[in-house]
XYZ file of C-alpha atoms in Angstrom:
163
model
C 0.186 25.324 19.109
C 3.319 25.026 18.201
C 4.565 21.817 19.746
C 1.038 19.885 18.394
C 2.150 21.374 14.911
C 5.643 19.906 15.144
C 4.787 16.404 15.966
C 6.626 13.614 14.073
C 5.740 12.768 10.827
C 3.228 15.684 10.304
C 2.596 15.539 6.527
C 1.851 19.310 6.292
C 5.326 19.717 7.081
C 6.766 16.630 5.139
C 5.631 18.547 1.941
C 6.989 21.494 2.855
C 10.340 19.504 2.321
C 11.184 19.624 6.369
C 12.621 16.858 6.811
C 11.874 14.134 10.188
C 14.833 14.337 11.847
C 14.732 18.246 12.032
C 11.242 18.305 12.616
C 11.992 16.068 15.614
C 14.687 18.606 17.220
C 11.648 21.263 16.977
C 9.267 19.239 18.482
C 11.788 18.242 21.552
C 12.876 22.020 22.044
C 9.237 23.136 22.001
C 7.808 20.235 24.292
C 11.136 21.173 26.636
C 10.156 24.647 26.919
C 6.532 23.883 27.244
C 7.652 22.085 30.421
C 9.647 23.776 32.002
C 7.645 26.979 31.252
C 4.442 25.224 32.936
C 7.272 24.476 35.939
C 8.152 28.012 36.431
C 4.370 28.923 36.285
C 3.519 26.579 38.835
C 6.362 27.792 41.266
C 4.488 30.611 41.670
C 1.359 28.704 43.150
C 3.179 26.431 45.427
C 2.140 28.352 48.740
C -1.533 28.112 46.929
C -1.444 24.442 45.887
C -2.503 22.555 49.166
C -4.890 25.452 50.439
C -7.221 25.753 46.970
C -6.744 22.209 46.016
C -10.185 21.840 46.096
C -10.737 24.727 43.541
C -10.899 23.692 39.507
C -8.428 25.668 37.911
C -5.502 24.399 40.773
C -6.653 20.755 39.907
C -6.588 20.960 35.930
C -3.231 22.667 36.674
C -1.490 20.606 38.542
C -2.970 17.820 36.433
C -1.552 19.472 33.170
C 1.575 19.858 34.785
C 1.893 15.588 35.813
C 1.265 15.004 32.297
C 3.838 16.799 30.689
C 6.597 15.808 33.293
C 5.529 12.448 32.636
C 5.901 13.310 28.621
C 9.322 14.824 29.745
C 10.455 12.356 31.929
C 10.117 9.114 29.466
C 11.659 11.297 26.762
C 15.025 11.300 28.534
C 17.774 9.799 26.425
C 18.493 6.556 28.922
C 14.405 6.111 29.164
C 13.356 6.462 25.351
C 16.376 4.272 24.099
C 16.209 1.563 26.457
C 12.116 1.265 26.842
C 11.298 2.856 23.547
C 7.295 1.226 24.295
C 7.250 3.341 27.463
C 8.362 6.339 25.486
C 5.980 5.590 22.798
C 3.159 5.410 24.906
C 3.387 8.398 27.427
C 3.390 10.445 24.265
C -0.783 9.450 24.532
C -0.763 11.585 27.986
C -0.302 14.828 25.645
C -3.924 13.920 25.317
C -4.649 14.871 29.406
C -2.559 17.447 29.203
C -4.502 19.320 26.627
C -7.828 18.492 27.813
C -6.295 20.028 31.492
C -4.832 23.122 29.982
C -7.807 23.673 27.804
C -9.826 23.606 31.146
C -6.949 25.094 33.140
C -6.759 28.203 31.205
C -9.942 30.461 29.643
C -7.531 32.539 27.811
C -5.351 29.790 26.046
C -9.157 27.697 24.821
C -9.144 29.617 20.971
C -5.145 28.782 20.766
C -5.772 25.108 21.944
C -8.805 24.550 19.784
C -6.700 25.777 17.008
C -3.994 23.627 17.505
C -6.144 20.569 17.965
C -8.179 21.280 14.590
C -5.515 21.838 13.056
C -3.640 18.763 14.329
C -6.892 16.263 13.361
C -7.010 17.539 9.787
C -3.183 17.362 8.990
C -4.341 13.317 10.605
C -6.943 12.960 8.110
C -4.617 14.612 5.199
C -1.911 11.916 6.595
C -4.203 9.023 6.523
C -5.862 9.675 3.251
C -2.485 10.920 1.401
C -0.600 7.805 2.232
C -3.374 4.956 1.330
C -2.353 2.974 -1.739
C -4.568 4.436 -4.548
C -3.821 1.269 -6.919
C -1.285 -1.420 -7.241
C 1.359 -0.675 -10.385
C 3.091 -4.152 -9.850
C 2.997 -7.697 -8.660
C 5.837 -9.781 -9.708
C 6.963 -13.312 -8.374
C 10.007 -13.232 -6.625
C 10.169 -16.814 -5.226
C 8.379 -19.891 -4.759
C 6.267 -18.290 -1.873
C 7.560 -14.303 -2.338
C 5.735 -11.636 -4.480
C 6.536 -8.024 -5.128
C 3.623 -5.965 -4.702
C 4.748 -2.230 -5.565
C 2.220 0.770 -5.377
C 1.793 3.782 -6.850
C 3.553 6.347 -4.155
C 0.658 9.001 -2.554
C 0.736 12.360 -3.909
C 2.071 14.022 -0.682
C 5.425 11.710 0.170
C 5.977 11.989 -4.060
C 6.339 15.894 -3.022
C 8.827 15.199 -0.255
C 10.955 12.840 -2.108
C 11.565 15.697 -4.603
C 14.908 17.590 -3.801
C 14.948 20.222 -5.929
């Protein structure tokens, strides 16, 4: 719940005047625990792994757990800053790994469902806060320049203000 709350540029959290760079140490330290808590869990199921492969809940397991090492793996320093695309884009397996934990685990589905409802409405908050509501400016700059400057959306006005 916590890691899908603390993804980058969540606007719930913008206007609570947390700013991106700390909400991005939050998000790493909770995806890093995530991981290596779904490690430790799945030490514990080794011996099991190959015998009840066949069985659902192993599957959706060990499926959950190749998603989030892949997560963890392309967010490594050398990884992310060299292929930043790569980075980017493995972030989308976050996707597999909550449909796999969702069907992994009976007991975590009201905490998942939570986090995901929660997650799609701060989306649609983000996406309809930060649409240009009407255009306050257009001034010629150059020959072929203009200045187009819009009104700022309600929510990023409230996280520009430092009180």
């Amino acid at each position: 719940l916590f890691l899908i709350i603390s993804a980058a540029k969540n606007s719930v959290f913008m206007t609570l005047w947390i700013a991106f760079d700390q909400m991005v140490v939050y998000h790493r330290f909770l995806g890093h625990v995530t991981v290596a808590t779904a490690i430790i869990h799945s030490c514990f199921y080794l011996d099991r792994l190959l015998v009840f492969m066949s069985d659902n809940i192993y599957k959706t397991g060990f499926a959950a757990l190749l998603c989030g090492i892949f997560i963890f793996v392309t967010s490594i320093s050398f990884v992310r800053r060299r292929f930043f695309n790569v980075f980017f884009w493995s972030h989308f397996a976050y996707i597999g790994f909550i449909v796999a934990v969702y069907l992994h685990a009976r007991g975590a589905r009201p905490f998942i469902l939570t986090a995901v409802t929660f997650h799609g409405l701060d989306k649609i908050v983000q996406i309809l806060s930060n649409r240009p509501r009407q255009t306050t400016l257009i001034k010629k700059v150059g020959s072929r320049t203009a200045k187009v400057r819009f009104e700022k959306p309600f929510l990023v006005a409230l996280r520009k203000h430092n009180p």
